[in-house]
Tab-separated table of C-alpha atoms and ligand atoms in Angstrom:
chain	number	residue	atom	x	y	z
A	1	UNK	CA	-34.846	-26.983	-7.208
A	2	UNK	CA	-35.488	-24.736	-9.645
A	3	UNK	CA	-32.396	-21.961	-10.158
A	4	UNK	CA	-33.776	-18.058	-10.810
A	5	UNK	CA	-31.416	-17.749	-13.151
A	6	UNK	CA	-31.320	-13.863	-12.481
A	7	UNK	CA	-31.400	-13.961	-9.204
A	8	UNK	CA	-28.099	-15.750	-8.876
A	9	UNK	CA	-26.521	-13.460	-10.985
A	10	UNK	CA	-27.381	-11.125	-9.457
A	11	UNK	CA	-26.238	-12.381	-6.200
A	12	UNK	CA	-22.724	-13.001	-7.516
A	13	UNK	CA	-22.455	-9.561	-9.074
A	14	UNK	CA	-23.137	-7.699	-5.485
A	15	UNK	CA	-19.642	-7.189	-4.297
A	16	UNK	CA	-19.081	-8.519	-0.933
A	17	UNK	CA	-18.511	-6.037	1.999
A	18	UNK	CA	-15.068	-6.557	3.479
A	19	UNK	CA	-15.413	-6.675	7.159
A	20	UNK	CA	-14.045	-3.898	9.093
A	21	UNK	CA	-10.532	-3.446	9.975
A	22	UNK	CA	-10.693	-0.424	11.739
A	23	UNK	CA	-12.945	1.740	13.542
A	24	UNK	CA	-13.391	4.960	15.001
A	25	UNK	CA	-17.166	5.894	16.673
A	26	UNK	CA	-17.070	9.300	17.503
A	27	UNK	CA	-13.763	9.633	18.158
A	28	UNK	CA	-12.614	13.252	19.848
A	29	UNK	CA	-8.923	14.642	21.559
A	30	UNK	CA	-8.711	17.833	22.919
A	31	UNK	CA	-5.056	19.395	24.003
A	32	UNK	CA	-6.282	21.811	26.427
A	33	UNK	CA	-9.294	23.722	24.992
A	34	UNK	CA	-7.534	22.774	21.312
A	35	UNK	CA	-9.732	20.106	19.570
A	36	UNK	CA	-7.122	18.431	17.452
A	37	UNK	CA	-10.088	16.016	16.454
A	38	UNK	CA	-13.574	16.267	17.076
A	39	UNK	CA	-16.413	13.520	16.584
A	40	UNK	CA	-14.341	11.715	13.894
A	41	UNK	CA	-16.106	8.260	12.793
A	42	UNK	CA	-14.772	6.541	10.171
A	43	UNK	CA	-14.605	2.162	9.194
A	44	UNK	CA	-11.583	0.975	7.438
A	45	UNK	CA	-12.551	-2.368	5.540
A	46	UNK	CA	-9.638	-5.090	5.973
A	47	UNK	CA	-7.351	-4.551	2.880
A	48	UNK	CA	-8.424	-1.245	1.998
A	49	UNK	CA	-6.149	2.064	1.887
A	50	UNK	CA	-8.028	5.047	3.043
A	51	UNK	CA	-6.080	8.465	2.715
A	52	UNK	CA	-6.424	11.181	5.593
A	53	UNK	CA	-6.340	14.252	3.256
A	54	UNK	CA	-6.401	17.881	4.834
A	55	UNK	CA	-4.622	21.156	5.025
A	56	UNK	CA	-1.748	21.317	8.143
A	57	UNK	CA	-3.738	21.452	11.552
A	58	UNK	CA	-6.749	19.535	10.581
A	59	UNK	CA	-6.254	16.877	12.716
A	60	UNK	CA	-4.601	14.055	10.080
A	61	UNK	CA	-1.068	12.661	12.196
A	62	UNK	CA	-3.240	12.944	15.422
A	63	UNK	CA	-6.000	10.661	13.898
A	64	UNK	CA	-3.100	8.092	12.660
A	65	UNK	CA	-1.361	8.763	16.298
A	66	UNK	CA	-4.795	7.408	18.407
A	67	UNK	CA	-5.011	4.430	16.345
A	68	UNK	CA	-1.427	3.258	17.155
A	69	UNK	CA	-1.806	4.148	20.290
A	70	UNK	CA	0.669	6.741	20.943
A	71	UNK	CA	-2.428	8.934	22.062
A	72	UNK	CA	-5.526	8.165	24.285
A	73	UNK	CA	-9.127	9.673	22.681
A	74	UNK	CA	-10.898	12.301	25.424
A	75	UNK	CA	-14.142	10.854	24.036
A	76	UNK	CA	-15.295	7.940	21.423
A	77	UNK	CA	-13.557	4.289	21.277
A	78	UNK	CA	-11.552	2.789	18.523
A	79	UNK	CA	-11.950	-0.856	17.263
A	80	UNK	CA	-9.475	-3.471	15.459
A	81	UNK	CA	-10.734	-6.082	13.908
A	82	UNK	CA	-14.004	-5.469	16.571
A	83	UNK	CA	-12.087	-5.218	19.631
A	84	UNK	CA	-11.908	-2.063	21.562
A	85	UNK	CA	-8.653	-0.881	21.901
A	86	UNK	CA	-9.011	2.606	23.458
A	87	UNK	CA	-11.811	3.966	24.878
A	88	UNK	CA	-13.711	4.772	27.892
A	89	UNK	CA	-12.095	2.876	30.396
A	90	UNK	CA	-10.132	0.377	28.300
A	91	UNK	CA	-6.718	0.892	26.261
A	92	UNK	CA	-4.461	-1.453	24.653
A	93	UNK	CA	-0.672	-0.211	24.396
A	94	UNK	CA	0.750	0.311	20.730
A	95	UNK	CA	2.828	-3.067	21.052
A	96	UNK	CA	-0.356	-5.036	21.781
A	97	UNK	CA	-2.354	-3.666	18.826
A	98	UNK	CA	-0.236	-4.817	15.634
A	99	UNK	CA	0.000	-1.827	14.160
A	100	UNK	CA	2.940	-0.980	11.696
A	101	UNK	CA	4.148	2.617	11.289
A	102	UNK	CA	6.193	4.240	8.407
A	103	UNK	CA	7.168	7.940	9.315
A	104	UNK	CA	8.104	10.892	7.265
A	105	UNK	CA	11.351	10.639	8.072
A	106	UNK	CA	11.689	6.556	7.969
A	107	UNK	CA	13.035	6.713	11.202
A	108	UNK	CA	15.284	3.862	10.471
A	109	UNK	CA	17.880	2.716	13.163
A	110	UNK	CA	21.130	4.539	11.844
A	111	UNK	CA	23.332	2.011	13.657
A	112	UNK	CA	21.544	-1.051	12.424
A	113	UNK	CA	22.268	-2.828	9.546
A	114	UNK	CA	19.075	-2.475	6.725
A	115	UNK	CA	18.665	-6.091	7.310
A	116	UNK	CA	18.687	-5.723	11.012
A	117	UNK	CA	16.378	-2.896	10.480
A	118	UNK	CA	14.293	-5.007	8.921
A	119	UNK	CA	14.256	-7.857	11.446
A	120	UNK	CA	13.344	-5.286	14.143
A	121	UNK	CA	9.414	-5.982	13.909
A	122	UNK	CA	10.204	-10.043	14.223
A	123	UNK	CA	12.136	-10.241	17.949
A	124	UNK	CA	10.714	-13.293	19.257
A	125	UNK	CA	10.498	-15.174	16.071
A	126	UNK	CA	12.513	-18.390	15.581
A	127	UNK	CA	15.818	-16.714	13.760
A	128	UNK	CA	15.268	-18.855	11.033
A	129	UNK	CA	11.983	-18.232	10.165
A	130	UNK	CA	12.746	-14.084	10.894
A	131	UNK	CA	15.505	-14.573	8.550
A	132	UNK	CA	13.688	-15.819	5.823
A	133	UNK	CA	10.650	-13.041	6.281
A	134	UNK	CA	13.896	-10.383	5.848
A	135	UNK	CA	15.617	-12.251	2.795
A	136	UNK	CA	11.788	-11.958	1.462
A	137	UNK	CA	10.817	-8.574	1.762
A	138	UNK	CA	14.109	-7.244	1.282
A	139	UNK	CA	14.224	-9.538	-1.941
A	140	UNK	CA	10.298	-7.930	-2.987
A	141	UNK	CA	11.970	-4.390	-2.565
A	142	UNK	CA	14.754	-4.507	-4.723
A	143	UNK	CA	17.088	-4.199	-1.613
A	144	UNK	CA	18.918	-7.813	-0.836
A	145	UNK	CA	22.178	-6.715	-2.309
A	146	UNK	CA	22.183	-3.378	0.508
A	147	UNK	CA	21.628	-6.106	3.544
A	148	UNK	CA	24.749	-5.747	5.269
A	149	UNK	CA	24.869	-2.023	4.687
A	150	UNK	CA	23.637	1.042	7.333
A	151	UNK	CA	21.111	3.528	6.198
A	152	UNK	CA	22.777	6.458	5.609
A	153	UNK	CA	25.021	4.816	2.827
A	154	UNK	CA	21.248	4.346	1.245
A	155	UNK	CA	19.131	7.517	-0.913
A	156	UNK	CA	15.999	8.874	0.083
A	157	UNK	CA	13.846	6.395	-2.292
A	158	UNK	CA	15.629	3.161	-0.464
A	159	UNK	CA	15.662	4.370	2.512
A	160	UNK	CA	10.896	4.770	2.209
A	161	UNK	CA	11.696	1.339	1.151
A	162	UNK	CA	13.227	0.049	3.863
A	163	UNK	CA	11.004	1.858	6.412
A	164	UNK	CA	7.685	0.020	4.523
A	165	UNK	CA	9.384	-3.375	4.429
A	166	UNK	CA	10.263	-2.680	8.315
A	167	UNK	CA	7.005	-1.546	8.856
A	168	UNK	CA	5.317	-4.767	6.899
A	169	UNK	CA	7.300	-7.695	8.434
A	170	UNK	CA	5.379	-8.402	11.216
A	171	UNK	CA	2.320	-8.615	8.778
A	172	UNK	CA	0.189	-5.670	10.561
A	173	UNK	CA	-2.990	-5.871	10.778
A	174	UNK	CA	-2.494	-2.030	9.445
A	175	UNK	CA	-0.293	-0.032	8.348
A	176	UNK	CA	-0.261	3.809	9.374
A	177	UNK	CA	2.084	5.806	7.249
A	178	UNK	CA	2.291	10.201	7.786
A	179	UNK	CA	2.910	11.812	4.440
A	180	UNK	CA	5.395	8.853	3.746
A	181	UNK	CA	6.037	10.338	0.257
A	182	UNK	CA	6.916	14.112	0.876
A	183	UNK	CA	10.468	14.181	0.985
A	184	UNK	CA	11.097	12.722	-2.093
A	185	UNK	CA	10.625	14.821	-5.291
A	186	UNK	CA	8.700	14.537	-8.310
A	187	UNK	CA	9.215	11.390	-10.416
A	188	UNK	CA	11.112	9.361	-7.950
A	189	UNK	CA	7.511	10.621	-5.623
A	190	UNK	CA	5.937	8.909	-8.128
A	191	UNK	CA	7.390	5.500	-8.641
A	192	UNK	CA	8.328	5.231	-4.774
A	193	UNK	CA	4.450	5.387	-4.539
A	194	UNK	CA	2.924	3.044	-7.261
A	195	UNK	CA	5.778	0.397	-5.971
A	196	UNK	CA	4.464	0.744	-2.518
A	197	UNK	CA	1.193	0.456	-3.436
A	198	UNK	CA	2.296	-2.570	-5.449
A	199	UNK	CA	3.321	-4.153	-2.374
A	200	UNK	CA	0.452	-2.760	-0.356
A	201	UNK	CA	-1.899	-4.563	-2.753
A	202	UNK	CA	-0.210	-7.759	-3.062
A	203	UNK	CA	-0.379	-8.208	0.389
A	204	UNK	CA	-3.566	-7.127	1.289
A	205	UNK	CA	-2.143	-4.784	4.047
A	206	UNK	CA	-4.787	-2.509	5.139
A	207	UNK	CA	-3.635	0.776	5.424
A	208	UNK	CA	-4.324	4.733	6.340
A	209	UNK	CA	-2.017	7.244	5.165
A	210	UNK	CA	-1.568	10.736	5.332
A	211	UNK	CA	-1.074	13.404	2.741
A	212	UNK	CA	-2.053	16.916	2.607
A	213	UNK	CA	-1.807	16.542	-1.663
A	214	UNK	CA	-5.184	16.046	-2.920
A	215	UNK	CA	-3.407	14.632	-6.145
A	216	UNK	CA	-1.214	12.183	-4.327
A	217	UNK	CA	-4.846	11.237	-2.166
A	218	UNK	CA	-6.738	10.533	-5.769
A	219	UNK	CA	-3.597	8.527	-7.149
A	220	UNK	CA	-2.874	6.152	-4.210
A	221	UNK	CA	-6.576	6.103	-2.204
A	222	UNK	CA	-9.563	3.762	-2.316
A	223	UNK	CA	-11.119	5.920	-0.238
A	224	UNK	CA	-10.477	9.563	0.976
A	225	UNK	CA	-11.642	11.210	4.362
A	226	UNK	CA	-11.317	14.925	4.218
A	227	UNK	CA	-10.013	16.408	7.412
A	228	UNK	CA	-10.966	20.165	8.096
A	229	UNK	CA	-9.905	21.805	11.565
A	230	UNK	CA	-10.340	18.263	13.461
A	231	UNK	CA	-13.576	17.124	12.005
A	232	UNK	CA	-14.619	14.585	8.860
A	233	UNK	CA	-15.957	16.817	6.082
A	234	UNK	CA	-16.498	13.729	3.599
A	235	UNK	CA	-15.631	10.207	3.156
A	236	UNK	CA	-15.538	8.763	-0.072
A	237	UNK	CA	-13.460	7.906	-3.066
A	238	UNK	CA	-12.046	10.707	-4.799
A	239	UNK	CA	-14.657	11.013	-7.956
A	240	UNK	CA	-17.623	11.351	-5.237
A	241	UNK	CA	-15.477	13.958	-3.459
A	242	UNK	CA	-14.217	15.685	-6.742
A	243	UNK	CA	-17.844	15.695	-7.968
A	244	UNK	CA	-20.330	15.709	-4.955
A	245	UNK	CA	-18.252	18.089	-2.819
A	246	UNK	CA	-19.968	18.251	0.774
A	247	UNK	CA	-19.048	21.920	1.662
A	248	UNK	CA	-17.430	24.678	-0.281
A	249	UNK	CA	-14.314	23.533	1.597
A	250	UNK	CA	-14.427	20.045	0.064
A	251	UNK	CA	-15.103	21.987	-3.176
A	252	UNK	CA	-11.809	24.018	-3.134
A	253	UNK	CA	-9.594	21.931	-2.075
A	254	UNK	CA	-9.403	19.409	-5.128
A	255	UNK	CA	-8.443	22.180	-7.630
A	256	UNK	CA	-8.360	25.754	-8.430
A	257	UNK	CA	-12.314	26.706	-8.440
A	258	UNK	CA	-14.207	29.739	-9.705
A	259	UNK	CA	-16.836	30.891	-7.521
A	260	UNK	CA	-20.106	32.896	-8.423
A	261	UNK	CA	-21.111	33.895	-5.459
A	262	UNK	CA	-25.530	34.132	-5.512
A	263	UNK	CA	-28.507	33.487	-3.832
A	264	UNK	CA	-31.443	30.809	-4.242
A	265	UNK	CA	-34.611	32.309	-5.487
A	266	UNK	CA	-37.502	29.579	-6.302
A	267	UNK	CA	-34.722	26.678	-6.548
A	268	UNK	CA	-32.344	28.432	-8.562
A	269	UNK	CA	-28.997	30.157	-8.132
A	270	UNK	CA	-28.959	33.370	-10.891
A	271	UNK	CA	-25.021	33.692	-11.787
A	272	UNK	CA	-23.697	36.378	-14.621
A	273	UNK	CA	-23.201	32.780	-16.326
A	274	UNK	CA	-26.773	32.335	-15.933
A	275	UNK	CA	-29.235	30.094	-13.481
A	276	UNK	CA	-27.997	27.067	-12.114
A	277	UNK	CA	-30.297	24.874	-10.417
A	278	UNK	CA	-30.129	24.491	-6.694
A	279	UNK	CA	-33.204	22.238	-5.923
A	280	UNK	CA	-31.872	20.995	-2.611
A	281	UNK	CA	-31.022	24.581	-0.814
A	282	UNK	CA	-33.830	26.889	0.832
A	283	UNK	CA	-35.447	30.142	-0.883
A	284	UNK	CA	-33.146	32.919	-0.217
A	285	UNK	CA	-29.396	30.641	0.971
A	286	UNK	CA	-26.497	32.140	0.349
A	287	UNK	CA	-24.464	29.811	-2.196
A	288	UNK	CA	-21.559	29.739	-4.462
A	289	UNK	CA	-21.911	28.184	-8.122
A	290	UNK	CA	-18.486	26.878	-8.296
A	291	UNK	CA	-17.096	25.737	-11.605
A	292	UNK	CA	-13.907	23.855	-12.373
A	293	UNK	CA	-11.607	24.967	-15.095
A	294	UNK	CA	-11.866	22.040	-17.179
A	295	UNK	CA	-16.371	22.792	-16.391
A	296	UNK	CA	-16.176	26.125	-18.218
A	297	UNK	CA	-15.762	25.121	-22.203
A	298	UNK	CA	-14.447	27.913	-24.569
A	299	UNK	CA	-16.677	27.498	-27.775
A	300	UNK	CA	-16.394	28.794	-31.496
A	301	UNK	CA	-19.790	30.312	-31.996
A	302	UNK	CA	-21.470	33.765	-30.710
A	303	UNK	CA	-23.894	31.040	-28.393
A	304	UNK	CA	-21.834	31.035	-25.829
A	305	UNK	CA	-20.945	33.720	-22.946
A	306	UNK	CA	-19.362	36.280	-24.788
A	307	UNK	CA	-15.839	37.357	-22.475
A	308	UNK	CA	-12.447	38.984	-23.340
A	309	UNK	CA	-9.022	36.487	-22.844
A	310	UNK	CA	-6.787	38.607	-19.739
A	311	UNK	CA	-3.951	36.657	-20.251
A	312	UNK	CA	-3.175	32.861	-21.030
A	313	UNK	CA	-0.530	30.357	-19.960
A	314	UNK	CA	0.842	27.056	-21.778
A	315	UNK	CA	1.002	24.384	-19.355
A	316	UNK	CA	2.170	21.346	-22.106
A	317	UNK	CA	-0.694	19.289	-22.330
A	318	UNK	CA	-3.482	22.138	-21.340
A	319	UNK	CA	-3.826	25.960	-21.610
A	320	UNK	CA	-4.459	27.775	-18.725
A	321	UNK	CA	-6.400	31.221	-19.786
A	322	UNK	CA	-7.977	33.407	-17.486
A	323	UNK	CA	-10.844	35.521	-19.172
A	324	UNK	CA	-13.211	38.713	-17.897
A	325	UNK	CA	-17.154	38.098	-18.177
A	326	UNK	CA	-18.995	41.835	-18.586
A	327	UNK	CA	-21.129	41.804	-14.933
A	328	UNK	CA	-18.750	39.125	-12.986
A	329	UNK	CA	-16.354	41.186	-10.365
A	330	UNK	CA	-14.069	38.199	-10.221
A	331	UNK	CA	-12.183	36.523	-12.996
A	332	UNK	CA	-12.649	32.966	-14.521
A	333	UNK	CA	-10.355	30.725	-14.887
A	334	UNK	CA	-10.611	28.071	-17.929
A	335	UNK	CA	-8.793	24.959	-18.653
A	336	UNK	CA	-8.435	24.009	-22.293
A	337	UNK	CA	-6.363	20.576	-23.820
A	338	UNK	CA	-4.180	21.813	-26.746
A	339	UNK	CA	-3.140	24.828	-27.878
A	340	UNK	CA	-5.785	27.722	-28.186
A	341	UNK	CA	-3.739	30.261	-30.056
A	342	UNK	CA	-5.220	32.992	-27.636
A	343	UNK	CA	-3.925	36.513	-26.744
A	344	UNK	CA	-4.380	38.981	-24.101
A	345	UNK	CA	-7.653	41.086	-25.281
A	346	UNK	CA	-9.072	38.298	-27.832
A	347	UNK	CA	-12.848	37.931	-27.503
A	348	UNK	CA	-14.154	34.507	-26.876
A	349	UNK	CA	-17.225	32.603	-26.029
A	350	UNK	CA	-17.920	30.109	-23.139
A	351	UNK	CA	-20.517	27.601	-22.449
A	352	UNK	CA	-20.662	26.318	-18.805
A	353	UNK	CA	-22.669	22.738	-18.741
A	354	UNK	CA	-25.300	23.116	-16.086
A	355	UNK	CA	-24.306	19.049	-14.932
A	356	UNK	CA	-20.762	20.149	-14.202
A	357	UNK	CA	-21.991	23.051	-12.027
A	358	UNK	CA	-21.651	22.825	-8.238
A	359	UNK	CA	-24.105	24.957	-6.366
A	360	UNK	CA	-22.965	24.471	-2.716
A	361	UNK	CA	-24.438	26.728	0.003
A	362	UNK	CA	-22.300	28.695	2.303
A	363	UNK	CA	-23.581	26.892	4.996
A	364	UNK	CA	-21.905	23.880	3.750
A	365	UNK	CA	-25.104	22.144	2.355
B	401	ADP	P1	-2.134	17.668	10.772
B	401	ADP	O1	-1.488	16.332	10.892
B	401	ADP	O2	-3.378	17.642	9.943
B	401	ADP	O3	-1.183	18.738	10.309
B	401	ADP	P2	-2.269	17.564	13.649
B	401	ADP	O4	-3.025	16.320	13.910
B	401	ADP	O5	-0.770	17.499	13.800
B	401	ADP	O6	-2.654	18.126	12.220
B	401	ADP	O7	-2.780	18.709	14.612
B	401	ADP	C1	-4.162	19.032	14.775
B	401	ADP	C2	-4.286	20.161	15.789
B	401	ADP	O8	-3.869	19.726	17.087
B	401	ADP	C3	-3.447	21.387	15.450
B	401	ADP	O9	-4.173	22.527	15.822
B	401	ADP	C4	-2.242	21.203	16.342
B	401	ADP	O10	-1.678	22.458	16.649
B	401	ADP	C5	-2.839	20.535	17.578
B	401	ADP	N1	-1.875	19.661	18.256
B	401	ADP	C6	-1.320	18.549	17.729
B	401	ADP	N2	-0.492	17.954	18.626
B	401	ADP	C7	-0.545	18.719	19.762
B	401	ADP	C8	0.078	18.654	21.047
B	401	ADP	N3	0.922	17.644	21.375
B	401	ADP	N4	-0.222	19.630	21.932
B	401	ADP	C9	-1.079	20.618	21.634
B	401	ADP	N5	-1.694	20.746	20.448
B	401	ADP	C10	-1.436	19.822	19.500
């Protein structure tokens, strides 16, 4: 048999789609007449961590509470591992499903031991074999010497610990954590979350969690969905969401944004900071031309946009200087690395890269 060389390459190159974990088809709950979540469909592949990211309200803990269980959809089914495990007519409870949980508040037992704690996923597992799962984890967390001890003799940092290697024990087919980070601070935020995600990856644990941080979403996520009052705005991973916002919401909420607000005439959106194409939206759309900080460069020559500095800020590794353009009502807001030596009432020039530009219509194409 003769071997196409480039063929086979080819072949082995194409990554090789992880089957789905989890799944939600059109997935809807309504308190009353309050649609916590409406329409959601969204596939988590088997060892992947998908973030829910959205502001308070938009639907995020009630999307992580249907797929353990603890609610029932009004419309839409939800599938692990291809079985449906709520929907019309059929739903499995939250101890059938294998579904681990780590809450904002760990929610540890206060009046079990952390081993014990621990060993609370594994009743009805030989003793010896549940012992050696808890020696294990608590081992892989840094924790084996605090075994005997109760939680509150624990900080906030061991305590998230615990709670994941309570949560992972049983080996769950996925893990659901809501905001599992937020009540720690800072650095220790940090390094609790690259060691869980350590552990996350080393065991292949597919898992959703919940943040309402965009930055803590980009860190941490393979993939993002973008919650906005109960409905999926955008799936993706965080450079197709950063760069290829969906709406103007998805556009705002990954950083500070400037906004020229205009209006598409023959495929183009005229701005103060000139035309930016907008080949996709129809003649006469309202749309915004919204530029990042870091998208609008300050340059040394009279080329660029002439504007006058309002005030600047140092921010360590970047400047932050906000600057007036003669015919723009609002003000623009430019990130710089290093220092720029600027003062209030300097005059300098910008240059905005067309590619960097998103034109997004107020529509939400
Ligand atoms: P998030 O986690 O993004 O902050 P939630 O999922 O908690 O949002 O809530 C989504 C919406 O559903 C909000 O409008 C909230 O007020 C409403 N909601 C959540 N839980 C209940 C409930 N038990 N009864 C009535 N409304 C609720």
């Amino acid at each position: 048999m003769r071997l196409d060389l480039n063929t086979a390459a080819a072949v082995a190159a194409r990554p090789v789609a992880a089957p789905t974990r989890v799944a939600l088809e059109g997935v809807s709950l309504h308190y009353g007449r309050t649609a916590a979540l409406s329409g959601v469909s969204l596939a988590v592949a088997e060892g992947e961590i998908v973030c829910l990211l959205g502001p308070s309200g938009s639907g995020k803990s009630t999307l992580l509470r249907l797929v353990a269980g603890i609610e029932r959809p009004s419309e839409g089914r939800i599938l692990i591992d291809g079985v449906e495990v709520a929907g019309p007519g059929r739903f499995v409870e939250p101890e059938a499903r294998q579904v681990g949980m780590v809450f904002q508040d760990y929610a540890l037992f206060p009046h079990l031991t952390i081993a014990d704690n621990v060993r609370f996923g594994l009743r009805g597992r030989p003793p010896a074999e549940a012992g050696r799962i808890v020696a294990g984890l608590l081992e892989r967390v840094g924790l084996a010497r605090y075994a005997g001890q109760y939680p509150h003799t624990l900080s906030g940092g061991e305590r998230q610990r615990v709670a994941l290697a309570r949560a992972l024990a049983p080996a769950p087919r996925v893990l659901l954590m809501d905001e599992p980070f937020s009540s720690l601070d800072g650095r220790l935020r940090d390094q609790v979350r690259e060691e869980t995600l350590d552990l996350l990856r080393e065991t292949a644990t597919t898992t959703i969690f919940v943040t309402h941080d965009p930055d803590e979403a980009m860190r941490a996520a393979d993939r993002i969905a973008l919650l906005h009052e109960g409905r999926l705005v955008q799936c993706g991973e965080a450079e197709d969401l950063y760069t290829r916002p969906a709406t103007l919401f998805a556009a705002r909420f990954f950083s500070d944004i400037n906004e020229l607000p205009g209006t598409c005439r023959s495929g183009r959106v005229e701005t103060p900071l000139g035309a930016f194409a907008a080949p996709a939206l129809p003649e006469g759309a309202a749309a915004s031309v919204c530029l990042r900080p870091e998208h609008v460069r300050l340059v040394a020559g009279p080329a660029g946009i002439a504007a006058r500095v309002v005030r600047t800020a140092f921010l360590g590794e970047i400047d932050h200087v906000v600057v007036a353009v003669p015919g723009l009502d609002t003000r623009l807001t430019v990130r710089a690395f290093g220092r720029t030596g600027l003062d209030a009432d300097d005059l300098v020039y910008l240059e905005v890269p067309a590619r960097d530009a998103l034109v997004v219509a107020h529509d939400g194409r």
